[in-house]
PDB file of C-alpha atoms in Angstrom:
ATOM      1  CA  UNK A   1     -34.942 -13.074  49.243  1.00 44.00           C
ATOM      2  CA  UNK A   2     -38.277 -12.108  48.077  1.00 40.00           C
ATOM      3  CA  UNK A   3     -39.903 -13.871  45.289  1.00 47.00           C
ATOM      4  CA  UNK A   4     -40.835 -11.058  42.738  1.00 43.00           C
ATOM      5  CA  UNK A   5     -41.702 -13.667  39.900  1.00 44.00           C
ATOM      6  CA  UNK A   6     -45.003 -12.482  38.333  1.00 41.00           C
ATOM      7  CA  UNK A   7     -47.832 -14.190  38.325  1.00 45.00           C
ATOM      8  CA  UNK A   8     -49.521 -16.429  35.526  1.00 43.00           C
ATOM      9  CA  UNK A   9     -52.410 -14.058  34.714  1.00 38.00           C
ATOM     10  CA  UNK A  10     -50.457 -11.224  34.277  1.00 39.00           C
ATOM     11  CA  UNK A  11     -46.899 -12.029  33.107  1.00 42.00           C
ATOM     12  CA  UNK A  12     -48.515 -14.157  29.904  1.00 38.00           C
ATOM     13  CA  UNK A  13     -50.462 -11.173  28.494  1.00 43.00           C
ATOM     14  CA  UNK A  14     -47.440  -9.349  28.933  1.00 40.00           C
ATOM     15  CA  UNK A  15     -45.165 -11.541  26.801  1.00 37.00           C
ATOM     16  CA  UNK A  16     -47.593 -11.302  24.307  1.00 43.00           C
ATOM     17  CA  UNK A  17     -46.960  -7.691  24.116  1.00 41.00           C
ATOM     18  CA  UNK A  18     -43.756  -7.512  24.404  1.00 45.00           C
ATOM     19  CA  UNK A  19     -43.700 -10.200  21.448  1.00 43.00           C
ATOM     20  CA  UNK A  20     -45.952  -8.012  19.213  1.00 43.00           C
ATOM     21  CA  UNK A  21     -43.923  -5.118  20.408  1.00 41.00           C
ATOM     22  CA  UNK A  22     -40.683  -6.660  18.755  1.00 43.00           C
ATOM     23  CA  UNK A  23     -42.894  -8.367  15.835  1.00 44.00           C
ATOM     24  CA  UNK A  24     -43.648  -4.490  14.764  1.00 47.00           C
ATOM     25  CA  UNK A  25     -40.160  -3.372  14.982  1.00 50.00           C
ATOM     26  CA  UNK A  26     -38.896  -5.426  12.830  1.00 54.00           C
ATOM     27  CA  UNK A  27     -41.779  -5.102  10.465  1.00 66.00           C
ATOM     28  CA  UNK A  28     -40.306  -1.851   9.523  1.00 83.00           C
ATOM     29  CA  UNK A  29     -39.769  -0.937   6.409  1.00 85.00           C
ATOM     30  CA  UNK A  30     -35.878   0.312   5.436  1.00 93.00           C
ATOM     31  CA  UNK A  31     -35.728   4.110   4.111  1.00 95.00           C
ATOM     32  CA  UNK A  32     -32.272   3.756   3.041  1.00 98.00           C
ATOM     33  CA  UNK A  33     -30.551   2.020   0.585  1.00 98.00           C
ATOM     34  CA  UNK A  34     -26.387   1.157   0.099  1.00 98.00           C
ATOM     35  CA  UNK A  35     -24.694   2.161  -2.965  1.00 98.00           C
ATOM     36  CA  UNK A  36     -21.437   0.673  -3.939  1.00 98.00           C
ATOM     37  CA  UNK A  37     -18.850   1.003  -6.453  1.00 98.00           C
ATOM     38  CA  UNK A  38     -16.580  -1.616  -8.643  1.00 97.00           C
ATOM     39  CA  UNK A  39     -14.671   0.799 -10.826  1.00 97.00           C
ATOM     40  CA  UNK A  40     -11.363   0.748 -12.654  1.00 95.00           C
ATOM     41  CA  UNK A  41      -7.823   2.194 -10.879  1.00 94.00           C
ATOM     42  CA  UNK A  42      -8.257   5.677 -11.075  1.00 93.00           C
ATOM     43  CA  UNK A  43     -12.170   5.775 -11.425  1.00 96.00           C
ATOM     44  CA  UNK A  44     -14.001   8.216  -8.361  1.00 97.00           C
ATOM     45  CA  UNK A  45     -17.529   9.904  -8.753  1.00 98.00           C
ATOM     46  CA  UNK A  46     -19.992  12.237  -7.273  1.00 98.00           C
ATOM     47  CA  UNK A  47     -23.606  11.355  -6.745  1.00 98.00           C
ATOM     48  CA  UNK A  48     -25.778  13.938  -6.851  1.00 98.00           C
ATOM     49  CA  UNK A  49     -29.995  12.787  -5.392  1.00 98.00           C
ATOM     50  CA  UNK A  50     -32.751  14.397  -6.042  1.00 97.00           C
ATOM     51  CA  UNK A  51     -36.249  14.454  -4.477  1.00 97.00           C
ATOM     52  CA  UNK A  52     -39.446  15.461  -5.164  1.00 96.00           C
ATOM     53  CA  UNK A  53     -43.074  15.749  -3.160  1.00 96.00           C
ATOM     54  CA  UNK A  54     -44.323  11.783  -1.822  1.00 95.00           C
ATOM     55  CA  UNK A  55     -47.267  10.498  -3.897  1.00 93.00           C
ATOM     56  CA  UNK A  56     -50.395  11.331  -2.835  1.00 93.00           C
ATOM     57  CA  UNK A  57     -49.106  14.661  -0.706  1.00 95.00           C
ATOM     58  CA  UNK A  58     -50.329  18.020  -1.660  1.00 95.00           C
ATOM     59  CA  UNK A  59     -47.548  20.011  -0.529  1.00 96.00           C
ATOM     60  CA  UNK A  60     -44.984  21.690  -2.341  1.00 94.00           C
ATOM     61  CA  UNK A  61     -41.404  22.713  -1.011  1.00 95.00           C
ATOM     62  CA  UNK A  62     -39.913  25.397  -3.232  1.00 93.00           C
ATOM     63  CA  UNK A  63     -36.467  24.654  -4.940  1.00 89.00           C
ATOM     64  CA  UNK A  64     -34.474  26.791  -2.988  1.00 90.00           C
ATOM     65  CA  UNK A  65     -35.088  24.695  -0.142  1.00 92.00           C
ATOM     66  CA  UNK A  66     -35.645  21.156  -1.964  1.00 93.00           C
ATOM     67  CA  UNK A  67     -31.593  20.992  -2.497  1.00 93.00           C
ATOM     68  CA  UNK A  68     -30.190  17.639  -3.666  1.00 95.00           C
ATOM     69  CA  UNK A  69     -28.218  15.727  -1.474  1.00 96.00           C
ATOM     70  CA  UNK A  70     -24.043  16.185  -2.754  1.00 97.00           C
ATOM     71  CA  UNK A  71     -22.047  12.694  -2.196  1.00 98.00           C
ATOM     72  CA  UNK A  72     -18.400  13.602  -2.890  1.00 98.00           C
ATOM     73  CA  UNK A  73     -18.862  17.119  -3.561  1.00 96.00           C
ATOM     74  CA  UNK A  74     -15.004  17.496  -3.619  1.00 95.00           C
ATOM     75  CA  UNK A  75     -14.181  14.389  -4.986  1.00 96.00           C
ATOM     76  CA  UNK A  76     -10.343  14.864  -5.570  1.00 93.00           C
ATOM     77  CA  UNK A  77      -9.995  16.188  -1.930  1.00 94.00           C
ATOM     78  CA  UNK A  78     -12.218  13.692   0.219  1.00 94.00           C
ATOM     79  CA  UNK A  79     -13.496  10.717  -1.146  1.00 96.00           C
ATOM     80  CA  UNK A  80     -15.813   7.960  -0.268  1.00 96.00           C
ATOM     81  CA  UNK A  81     -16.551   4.890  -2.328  1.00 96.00           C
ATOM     82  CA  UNK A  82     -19.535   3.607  -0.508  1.00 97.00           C
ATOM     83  CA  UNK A  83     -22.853   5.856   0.659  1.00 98.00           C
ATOM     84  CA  UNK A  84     -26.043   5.240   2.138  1.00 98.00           C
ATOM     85  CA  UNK A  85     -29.101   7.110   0.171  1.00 98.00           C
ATOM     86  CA  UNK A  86     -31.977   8.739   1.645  1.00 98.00           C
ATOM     87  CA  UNK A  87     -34.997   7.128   0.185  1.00 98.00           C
ATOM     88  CA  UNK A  88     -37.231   9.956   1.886  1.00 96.00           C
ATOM     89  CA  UNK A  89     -36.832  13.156   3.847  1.00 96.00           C
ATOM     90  CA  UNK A  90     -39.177  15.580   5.237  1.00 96.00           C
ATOM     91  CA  UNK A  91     -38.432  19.280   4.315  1.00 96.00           C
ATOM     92  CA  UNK A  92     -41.132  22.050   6.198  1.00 94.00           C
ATOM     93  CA  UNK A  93     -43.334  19.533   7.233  1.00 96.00           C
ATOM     94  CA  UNK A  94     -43.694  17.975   3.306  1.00 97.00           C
ATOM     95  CA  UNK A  95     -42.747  14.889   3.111  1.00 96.00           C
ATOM     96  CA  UNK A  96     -40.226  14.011   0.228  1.00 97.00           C
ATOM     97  CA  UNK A  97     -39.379  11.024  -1.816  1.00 97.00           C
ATOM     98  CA  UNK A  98     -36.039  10.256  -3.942  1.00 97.00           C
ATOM     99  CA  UNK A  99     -36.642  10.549  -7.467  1.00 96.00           C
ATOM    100  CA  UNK A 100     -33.355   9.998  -9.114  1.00 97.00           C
ATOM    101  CA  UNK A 101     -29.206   9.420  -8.497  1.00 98.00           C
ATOM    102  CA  UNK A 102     -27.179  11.453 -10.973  1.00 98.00           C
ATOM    103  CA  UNK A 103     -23.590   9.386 -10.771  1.00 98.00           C
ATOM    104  CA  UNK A 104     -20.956  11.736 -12.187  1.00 98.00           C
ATOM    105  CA  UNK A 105     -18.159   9.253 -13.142  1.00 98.00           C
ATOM    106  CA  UNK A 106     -14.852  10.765 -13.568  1.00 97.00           C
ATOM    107  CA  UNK A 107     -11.515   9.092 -14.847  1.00 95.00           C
ATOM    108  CA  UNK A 108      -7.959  10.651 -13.971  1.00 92.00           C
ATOM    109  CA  UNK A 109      -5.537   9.903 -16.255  1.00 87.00           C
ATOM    110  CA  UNK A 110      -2.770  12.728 -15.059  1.00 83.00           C
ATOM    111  CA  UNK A 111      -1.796  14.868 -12.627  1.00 82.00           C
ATOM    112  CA  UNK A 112      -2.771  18.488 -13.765  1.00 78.00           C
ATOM    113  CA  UNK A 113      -6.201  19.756 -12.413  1.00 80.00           C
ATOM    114  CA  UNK A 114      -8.051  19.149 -15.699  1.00 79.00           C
ATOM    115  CA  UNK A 115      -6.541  15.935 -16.682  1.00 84.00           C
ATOM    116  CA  UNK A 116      -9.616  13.827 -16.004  1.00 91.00           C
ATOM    117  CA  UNK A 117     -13.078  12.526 -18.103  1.00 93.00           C
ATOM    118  CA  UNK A 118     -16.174  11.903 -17.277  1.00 95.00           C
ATOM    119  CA  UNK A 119     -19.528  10.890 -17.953  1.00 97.00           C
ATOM    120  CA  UNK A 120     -22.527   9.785 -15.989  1.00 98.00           C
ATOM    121  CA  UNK A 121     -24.933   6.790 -14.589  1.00 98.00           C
ATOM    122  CA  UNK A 122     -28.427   7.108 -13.234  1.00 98.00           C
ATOM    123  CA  UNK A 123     -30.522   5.488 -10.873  1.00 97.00           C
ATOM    124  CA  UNK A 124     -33.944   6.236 -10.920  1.00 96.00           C
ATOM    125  CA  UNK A 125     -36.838   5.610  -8.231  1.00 95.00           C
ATOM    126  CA  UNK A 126     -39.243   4.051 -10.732  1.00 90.00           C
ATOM    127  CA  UNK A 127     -43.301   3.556 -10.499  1.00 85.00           C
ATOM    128  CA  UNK A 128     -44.555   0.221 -10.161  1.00 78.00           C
ATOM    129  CA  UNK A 129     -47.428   1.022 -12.929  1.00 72.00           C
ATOM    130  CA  UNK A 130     -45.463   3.141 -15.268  1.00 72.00           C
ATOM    131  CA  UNK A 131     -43.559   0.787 -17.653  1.00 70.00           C
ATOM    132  CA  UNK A 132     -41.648   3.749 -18.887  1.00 75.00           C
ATOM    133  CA  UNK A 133     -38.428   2.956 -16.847  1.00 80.00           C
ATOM    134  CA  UNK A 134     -39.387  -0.978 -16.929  1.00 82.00           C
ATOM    135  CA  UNK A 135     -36.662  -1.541 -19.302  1.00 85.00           C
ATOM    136  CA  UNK A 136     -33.702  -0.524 -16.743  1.00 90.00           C
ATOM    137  CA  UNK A 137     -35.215  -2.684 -14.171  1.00 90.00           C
ATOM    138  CA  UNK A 138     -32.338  -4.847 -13.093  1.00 92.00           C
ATOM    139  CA  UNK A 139     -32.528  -8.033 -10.895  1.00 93.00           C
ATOM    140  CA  UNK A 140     -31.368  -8.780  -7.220  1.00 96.00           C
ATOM    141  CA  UNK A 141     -29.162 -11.554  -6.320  1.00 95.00           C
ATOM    142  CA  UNK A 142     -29.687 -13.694  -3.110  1.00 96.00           C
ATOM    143  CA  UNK A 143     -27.536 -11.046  -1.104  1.00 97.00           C
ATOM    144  CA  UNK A 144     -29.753  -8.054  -2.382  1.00 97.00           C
ATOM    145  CA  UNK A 145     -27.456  -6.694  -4.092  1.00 97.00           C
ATOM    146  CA  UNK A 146     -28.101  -5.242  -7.984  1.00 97.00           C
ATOM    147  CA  UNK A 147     -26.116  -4.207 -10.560  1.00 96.00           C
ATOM    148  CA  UNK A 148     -25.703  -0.797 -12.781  1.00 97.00           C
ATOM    149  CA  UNK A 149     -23.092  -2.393 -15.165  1.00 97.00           C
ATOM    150  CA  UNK A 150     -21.423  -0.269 -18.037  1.00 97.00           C
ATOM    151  CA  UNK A 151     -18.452  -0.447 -20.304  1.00 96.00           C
ATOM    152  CA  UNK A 152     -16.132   2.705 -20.766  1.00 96.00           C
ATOM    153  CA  UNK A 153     -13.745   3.647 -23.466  1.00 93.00           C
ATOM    154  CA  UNK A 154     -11.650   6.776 -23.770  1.00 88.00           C
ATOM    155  CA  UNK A 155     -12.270   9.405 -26.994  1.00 86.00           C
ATOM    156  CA  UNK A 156      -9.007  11.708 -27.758  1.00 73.00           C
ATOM    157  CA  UNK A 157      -9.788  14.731 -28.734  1.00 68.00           C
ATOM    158  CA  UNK A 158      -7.740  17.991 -29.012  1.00 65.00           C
ATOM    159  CA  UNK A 159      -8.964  21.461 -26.930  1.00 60.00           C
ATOM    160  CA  UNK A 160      -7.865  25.141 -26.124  1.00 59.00           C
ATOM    161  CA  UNK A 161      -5.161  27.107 -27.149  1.00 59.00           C
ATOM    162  CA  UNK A 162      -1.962  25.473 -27.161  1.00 61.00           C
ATOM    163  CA  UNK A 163      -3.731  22.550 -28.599  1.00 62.00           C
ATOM    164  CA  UNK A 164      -3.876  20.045 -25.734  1.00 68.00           C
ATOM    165  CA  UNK A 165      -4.384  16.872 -26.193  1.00 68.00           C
ATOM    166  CA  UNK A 166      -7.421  15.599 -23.927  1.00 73.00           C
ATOM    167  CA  UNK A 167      -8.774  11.494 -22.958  1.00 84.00           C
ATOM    168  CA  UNK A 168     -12.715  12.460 -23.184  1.00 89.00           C
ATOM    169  CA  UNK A 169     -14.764   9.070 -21.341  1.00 94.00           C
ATOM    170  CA  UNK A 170     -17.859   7.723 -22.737  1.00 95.00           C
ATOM    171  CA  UNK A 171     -19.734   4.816 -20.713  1.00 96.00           C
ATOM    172  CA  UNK A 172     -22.018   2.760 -22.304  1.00 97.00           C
ATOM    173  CA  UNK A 173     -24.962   0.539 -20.616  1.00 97.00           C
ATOM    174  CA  UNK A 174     -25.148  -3.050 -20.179  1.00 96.00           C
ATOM    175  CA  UNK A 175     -28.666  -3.888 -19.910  1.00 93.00           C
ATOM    176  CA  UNK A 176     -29.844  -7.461 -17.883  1.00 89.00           C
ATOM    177  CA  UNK A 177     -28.889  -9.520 -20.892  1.00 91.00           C
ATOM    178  CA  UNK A 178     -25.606  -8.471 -21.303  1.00 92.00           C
ATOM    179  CA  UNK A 179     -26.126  -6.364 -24.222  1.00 94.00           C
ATOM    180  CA  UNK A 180     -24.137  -3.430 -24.808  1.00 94.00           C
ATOM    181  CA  UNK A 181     -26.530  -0.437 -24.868  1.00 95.00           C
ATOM    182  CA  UNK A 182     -25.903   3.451 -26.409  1.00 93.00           C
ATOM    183  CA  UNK A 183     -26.821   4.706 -23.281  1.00 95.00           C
ATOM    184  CA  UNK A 184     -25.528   5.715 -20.038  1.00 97.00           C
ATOM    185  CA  UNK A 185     -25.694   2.957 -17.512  1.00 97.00           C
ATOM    186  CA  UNK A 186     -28.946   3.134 -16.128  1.00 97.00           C
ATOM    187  CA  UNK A 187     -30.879   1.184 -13.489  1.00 96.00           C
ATOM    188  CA  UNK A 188     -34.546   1.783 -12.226  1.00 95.00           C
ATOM    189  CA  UNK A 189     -35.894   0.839  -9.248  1.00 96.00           C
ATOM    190  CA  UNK A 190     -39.391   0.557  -7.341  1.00 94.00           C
ATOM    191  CA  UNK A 191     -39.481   1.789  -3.532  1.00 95.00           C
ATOM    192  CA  UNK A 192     -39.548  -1.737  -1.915  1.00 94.00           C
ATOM    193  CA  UNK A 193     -37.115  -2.977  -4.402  1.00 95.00           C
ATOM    194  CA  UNK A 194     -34.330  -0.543  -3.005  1.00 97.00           C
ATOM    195  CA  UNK A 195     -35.502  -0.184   0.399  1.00 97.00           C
ATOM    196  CA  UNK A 196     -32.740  -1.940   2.048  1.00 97.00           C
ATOM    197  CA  UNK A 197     -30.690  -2.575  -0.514  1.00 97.00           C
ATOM    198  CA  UNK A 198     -27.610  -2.506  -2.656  1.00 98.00           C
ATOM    199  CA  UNK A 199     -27.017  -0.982  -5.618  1.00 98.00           C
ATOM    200  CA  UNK A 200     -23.544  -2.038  -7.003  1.00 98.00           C
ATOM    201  CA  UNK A 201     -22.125   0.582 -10.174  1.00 98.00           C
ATOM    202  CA  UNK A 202     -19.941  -2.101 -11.876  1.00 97.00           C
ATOM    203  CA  UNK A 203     -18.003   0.071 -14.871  1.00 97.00           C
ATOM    204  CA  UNK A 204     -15.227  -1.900 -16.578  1.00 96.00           C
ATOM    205  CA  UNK A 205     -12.961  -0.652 -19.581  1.00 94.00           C
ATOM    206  CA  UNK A 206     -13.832  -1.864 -23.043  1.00 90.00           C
ATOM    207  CA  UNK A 207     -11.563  -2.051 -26.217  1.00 77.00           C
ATOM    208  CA  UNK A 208      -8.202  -0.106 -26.083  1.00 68.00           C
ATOM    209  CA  UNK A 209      -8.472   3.211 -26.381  1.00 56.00           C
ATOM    210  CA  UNK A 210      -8.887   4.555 -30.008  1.00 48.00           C
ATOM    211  CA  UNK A 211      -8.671   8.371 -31.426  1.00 43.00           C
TER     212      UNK A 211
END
């Protein structure tokens, strides 16, 4: 057998590039992040995400080509409770950045077509500098997970003709203190803070229902 062992002089400078080599890999930054549900029996949603043109690009994709990315589009046919979201995408050549999550919550509560409610969440891809969206900032716990935490109620109300009687939902935010908020739930977000990530929508019911 022939000994095919490098030598010294050449096999140590090329550890040290195959060490940098893996050092950059896994220096990569994630472009994705998880997002997860904890709803109540009965609870699915839709997620629509929408992007818009990278900071500091000039290019502009028209809307007819810029379309947001459907999650559950046909929620009552096929349904999945946990996604991974595109934090960027490249559309013509323009690179493209997420800008927000519209979560469309519904509840079913029989088993005609319309016998559901619903109401929404939002996540939104927030800038470090603009304190505008600060106050939906949520924190991260040691498994990187966050959460988008509301409290839901159903509203009766009576529509169309016969008069049917209809369970309307209404979600309200629960900011980082635990403070009930009249607002959907909300969370906000800077790139490296979702860049790998979870984002947990926890939505639990509230008093009984009341007409």
């Amino acid at each position: 057998m022939f000994n095919v062992s490098l030598p010294r002089f050449i096999a140590l400078p090329l550890l040290a590039v195959g060490a940098s080599l893996i050092s950059g890999c896994n220096s990569v930054q994630p472009t994705t992040f998880n997002f997860i549900v904890d709803m109540p029996p009965g609870f699915k949603y839709k997620a629509v995400v929408n992007y818009i043109t990278a900071p500091g690009e000039t290019c502009t994709v028209a809307r007819k080509h810029n379309k947001a990315d459907v999650y559950n589009y046909r929620w009552w046919e096929e349904y999945t409770a946990s996604i991974e979201i595109n934090l960027k995408r490249t559309i013509n050549d323009c690179p493209l950045i997420m800008r927000s999550v519209r979560i469309e919550v519904f509840s079913v509560y029989g088993k005609e077509s319309g016998d559901f409610g619903t109401d929404k969440a939002f996540i939104f891809l927030r800038d470090e500098n603009d304190d505008g969206y600060k106050m939906w900032n949520k924190p991260f716990d040691a498994t990187s997970v966050t959460l988008v935490e509301g409290q839901c109620q159903s509203l009766f109300r009576t529509m169309g003709k016969p008069r049917i009687l209809r369970k309307l939902l209404s979600c309200k935010n629960i900011n980082a203190q635990g403070v009930l908020e009249n607002q959907v739930p909300t969370g906000a977000y800077t790139f490296e803070q979702l860049a790998g990530k979870t984002v947990k929508l926890k939505l639990t019911w509230g008093p009984e229902d009341k007409p």
